[in-house]
mmCIF file of C-alpha atoms in Angstrom:
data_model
loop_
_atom_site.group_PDB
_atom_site.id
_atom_site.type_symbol
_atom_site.label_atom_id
_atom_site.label_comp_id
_atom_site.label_asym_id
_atom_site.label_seq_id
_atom_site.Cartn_x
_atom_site.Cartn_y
_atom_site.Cartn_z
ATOM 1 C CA UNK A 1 3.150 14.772 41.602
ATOM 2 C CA UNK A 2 5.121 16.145 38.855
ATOM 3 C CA UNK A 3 5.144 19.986 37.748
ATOM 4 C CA UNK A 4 4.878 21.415 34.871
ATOM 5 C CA UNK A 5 7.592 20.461 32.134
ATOM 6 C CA UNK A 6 9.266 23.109 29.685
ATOM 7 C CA UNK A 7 11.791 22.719 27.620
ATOM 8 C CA UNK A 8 14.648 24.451 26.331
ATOM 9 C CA UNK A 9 15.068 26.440 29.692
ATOM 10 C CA UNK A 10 16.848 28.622 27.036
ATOM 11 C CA UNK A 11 17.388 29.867 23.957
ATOM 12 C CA UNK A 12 19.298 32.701 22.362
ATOM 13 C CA UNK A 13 18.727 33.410 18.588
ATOM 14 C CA UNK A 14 18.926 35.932 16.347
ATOM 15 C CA UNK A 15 15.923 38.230 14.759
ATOM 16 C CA UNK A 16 14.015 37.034 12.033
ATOM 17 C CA UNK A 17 14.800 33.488 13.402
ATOM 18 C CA UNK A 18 12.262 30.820 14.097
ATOM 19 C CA UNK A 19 11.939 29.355 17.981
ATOM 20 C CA UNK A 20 9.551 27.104 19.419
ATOM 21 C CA UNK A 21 9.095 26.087 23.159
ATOM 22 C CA UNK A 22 7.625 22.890 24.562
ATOM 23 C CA UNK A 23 5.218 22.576 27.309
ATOM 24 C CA UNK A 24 3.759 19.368 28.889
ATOM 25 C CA UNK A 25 1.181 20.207 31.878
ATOM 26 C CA UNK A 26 0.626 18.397 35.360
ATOM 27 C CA UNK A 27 -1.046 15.190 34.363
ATOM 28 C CA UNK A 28 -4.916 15.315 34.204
ATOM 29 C CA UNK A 29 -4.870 19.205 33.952
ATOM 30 C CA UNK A 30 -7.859 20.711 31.305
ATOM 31 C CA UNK A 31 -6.737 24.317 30.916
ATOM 32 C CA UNK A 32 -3.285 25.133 29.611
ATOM 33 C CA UNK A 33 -2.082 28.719 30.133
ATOM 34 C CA UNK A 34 1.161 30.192 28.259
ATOM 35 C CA UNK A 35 2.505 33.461 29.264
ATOM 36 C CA UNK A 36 5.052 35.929 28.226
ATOM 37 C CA UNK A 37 7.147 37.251 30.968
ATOM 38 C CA UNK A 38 9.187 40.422 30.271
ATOM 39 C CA UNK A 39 12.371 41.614 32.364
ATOM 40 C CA UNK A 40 10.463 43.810 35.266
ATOM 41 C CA UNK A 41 7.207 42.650 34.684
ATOM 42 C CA UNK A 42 4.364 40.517 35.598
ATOM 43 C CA UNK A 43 3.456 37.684 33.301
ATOM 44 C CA UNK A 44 1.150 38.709 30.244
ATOM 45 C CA UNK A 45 -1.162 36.024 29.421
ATOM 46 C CA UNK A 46 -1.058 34.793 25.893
ATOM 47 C CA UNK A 47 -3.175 32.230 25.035
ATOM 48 C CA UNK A 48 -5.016 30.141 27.224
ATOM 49 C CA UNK A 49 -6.347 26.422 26.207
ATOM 50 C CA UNK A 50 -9.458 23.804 27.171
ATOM 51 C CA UNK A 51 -8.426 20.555 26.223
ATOM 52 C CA UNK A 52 -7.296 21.033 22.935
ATOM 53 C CA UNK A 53 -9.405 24.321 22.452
ATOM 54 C CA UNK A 54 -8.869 27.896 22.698
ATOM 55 C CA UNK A 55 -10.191 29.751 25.379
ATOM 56 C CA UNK A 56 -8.254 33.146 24.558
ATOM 57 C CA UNK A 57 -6.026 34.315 22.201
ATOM 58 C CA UNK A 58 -7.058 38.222 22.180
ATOM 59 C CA UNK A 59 -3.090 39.211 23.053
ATOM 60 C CA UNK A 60 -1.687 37.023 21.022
ATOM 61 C CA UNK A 61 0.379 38.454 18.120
ATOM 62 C CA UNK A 62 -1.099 36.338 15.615
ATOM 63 C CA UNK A 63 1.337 37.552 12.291
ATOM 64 C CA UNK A 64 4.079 35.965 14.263
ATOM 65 C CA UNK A 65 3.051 33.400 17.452
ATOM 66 C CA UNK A 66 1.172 30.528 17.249
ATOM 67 C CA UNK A 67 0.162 27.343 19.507
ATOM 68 C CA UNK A 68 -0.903 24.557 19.405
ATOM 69 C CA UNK A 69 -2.493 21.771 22.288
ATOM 70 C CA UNK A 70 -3.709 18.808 19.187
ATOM 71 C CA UNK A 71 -4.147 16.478 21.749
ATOM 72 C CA UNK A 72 -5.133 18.440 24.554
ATOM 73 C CA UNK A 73 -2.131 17.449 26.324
ATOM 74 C CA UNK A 74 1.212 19.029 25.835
ATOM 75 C CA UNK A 75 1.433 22.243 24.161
ATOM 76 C CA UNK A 76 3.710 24.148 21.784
ATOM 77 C CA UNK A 77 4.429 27.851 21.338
ATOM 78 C CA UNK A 78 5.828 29.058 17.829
ATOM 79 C CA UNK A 79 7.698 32.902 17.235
ATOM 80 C CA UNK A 80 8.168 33.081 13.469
ATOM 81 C CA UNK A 81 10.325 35.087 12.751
ATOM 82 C CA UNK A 82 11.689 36.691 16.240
ATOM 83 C CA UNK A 83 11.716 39.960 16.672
ATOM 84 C CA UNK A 84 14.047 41.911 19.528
ATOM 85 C CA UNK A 85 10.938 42.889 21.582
ATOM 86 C CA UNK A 86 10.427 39.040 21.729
ATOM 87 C CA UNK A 87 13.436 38.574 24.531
ATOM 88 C CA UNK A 88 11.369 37.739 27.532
ATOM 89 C CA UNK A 89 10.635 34.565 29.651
ATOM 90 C CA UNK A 90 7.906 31.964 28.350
ATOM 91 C CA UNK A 91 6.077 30.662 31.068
ATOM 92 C CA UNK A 92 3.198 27.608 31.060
ATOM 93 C CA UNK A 93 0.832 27.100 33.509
ATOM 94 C CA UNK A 94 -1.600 24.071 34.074
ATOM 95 C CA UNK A 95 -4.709 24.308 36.177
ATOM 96 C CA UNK A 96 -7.389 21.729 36.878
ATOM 97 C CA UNK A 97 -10.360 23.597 35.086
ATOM 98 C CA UNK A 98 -10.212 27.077 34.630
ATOM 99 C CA UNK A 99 -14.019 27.191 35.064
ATOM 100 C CA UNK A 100 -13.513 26.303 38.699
ATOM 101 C CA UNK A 101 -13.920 28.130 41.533
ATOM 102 C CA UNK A 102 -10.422 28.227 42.870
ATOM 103 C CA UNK A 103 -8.506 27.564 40.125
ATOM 104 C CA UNK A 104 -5.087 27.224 41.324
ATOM 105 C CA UNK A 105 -2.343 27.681 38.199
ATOM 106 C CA UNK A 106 0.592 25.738 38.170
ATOM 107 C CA UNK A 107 3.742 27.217 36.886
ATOM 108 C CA UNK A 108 6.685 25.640 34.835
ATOM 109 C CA UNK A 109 10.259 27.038 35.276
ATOM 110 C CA UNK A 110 9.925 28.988 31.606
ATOM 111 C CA UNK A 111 12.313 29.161 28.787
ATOM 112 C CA UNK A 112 14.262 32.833 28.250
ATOM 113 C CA UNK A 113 14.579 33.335 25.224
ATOM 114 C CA UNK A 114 17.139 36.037 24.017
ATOM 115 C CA UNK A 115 17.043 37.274 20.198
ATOM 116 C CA UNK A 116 19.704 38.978 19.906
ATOM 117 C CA UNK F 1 -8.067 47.726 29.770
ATOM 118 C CA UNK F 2 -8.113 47.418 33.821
ATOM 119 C CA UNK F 3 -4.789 46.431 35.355
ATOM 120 C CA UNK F 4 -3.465 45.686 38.043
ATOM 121 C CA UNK F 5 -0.494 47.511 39.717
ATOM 122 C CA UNK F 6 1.526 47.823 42.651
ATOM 123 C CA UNK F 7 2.751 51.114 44.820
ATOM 124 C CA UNK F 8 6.217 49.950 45.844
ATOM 125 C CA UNK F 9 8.946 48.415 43.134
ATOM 126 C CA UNK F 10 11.276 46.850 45.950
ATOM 127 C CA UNK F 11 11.036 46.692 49.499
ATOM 128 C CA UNK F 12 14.347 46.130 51.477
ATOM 129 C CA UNK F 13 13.420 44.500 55.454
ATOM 130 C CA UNK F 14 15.640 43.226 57.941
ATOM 131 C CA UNK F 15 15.233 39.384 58.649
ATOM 132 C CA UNK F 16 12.854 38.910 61.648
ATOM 133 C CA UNK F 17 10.896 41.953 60.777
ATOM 134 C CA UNK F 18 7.049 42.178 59.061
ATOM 135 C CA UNK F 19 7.157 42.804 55.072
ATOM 136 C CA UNK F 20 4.197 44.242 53.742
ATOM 137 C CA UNK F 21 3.539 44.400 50.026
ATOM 138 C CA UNK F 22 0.884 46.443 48.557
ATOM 139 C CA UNK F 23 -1.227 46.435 45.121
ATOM 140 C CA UNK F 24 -3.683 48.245 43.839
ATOM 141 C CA UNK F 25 -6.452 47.076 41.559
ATOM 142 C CA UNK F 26 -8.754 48.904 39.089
ATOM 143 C CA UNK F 27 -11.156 46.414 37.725
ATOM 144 C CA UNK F 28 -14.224 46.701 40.440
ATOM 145 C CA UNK F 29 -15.271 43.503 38.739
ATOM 146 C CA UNK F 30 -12.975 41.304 40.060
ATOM 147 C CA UNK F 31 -13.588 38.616 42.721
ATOM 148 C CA UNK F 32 -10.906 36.543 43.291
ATOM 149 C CA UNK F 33 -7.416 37.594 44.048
ATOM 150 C CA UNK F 34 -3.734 35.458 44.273
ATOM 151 C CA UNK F 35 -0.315 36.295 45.428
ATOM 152 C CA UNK F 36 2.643 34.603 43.979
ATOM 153 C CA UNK F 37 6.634 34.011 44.816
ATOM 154 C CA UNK F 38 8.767 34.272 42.249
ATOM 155 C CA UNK F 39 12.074 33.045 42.617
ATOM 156 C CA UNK F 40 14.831 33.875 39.875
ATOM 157 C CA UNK F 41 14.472 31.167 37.525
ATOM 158 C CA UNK F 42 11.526 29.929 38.649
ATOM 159 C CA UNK F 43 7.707 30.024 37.707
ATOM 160 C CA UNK F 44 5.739 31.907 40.219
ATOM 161 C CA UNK F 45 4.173 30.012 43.009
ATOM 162 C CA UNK F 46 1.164 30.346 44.595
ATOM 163 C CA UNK F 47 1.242 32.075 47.928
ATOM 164 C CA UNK F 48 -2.260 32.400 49.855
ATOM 165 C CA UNK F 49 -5.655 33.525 47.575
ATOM 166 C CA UNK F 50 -8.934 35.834 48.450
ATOM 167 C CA UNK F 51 -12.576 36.418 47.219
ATOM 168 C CA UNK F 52 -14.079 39.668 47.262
ATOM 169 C CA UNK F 53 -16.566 37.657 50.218
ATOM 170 C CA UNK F 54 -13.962 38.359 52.648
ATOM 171 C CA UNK F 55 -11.560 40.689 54.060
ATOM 172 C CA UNK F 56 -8.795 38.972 55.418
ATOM 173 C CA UNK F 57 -7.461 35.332 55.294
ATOM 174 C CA UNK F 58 -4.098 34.047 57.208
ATOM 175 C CA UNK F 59 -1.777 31.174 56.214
ATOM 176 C CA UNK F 60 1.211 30.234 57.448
ATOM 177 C CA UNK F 61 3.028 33.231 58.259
ATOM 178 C CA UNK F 62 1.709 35.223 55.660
ATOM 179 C CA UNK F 63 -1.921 37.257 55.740
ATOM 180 C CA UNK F 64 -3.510 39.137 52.574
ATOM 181 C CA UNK F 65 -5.828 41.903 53.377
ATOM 182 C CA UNK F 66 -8.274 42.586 50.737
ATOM 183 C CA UNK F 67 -9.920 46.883 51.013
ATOM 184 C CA UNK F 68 -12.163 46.435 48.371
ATOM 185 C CA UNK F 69 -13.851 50.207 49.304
ATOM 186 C CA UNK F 70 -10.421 51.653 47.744
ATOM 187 C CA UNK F 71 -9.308 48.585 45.655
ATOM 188 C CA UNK F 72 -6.394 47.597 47.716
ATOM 189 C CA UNK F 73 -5.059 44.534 48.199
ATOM 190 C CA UNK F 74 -1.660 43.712 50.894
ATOM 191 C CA UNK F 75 0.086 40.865 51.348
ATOM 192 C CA UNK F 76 1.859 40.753 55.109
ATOM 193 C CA UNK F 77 4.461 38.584 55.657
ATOM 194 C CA UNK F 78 5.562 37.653 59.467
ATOM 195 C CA UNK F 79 9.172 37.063 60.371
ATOM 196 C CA UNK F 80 11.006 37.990 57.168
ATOM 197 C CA UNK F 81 13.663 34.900 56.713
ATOM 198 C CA UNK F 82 16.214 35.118 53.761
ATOM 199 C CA UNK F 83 14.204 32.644 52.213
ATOM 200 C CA UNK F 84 11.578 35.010 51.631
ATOM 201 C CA UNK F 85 13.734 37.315 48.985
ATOM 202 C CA UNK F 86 11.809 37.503 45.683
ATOM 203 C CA UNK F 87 9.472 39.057 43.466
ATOM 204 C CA UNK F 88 5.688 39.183 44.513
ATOM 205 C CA UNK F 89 3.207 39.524 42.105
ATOM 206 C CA UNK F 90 -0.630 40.461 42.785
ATOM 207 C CA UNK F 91 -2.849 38.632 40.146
ATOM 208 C CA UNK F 92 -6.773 39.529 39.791
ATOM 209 C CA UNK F 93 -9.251 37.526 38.190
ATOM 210 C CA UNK F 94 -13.048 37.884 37.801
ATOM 211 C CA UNK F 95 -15.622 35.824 35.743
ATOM 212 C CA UNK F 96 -15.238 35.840 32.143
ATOM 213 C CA UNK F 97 -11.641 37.197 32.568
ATOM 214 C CA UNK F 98 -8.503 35.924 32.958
ATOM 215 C CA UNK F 99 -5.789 36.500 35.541
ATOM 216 C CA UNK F 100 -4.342 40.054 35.202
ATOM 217 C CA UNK F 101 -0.892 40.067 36.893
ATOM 218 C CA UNK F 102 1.164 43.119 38.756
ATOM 219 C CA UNK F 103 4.263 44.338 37.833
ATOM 220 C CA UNK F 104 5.995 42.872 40.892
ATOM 221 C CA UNK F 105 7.529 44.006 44.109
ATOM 222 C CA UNK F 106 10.905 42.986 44.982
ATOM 223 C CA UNK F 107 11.405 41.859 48.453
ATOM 224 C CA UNK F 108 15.261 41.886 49.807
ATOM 225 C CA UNK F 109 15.743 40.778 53.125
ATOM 226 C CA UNK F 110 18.646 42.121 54.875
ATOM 227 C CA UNK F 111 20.910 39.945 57.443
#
């Protein structure tokens, strides 16, 4: 079974930049998870799709991320413009159905992104 | 709001010995509990999971203990192999939340 899919694994840019990272999910997966990861820390979840839904988006800075899941398949995350604090690792995770008892996420290598 | 943290930032073994990784949790609400692996460049992985229903639950080589009097959760691994060197992360999860992750222990192991 294939993983999860990101791509770029990275990406440097410079602030006030635009960036977007790519995300397809293990085939047949509802729920859609992407997560910022910053140096030292745990992963931060920011938004979290059903399908092609939103589940959660409470910590997502809204004035300059966005997603998007249209088809409720693969997903795309959007930093307009970049800002320093943004250097971190962008993970995705799949999961069956995040309404299920032991729902197991699934983690794709991430993309670091450096804005420099 | 509630987080969950860990007591120990690294943890240095020697191969062949027991590691044992500790977090602590706040949110009395949650019932379900992970540990990942996280290799460096890598997503985290799941390692072995808990409910709040029990106390203890073994895989292979590795055992989480769940205390949920003090909100403590462990994760002990047996026979440390180089293999085992990365960060752990403690996640907690309850219904109508999502998963809330640790900071992360770093585990070397030592030759």
């Amino acid at each position: 079974e294939a993983g999860v899919a990101q791509s770029p694994r990275y990406k440097i840019i410079e602030k006030r930049q635009s960036v977007a990272f790519w995300c397809n999910p293990i085939s047949g997966h509802a729920t859609l998870y992407w997560y910022q990861q910053i140096l030292g820390q745990g992963p931060k979840l920011l938004i979290q799709f059903q399908n092609n839904g939103v589940v959660d988006d409470s910590q997502l800075p809204k004035d300059r991320f966005s997603a998007e899941r249209l088809k409720g398949v693969d997903s795309t995350l959007k930093i307009q413009p970049a800002k320093l604090e943004d250097s971190a690792v962008y993970l995705c995770a799949s999961s069956s159905n995040f309404r299920d008892k032991n729902n197991e996420q699934f983690f794709g290598p991430g993309t670091r992104l450096t804005v420099l | 709001g509630e987080s969950v943290g860990l007591h120990l930032p690294t943890l240095s073994v020697q191969e062949g010995d027991n590691s044992i990784i500790n977090c602590a949790y706040s949110n009395s609400a949650s019932d379900y509990f992970i540990w990942y692996k996280q290799e460096s460049g890598k997503g985290p992985q799941f390692i072995i999971d808990i409910r709040s229903n029990m106390d203890k639950r073994q895989g292979q080589r590795v055992t989480v203990l769940l205390n949920k009097t003090v909100k403590h959760l462990s994760l002990q691994i047996a026979a440390t192999q180089p293999g085992d060197s990365a960060v752990y992360f403690c996640a907690e999860n309850g219904y109508g939340q999502n998963f809330v992750f640790g900071p992360g222990t770093r585990l070397s192991v030592l030759p």
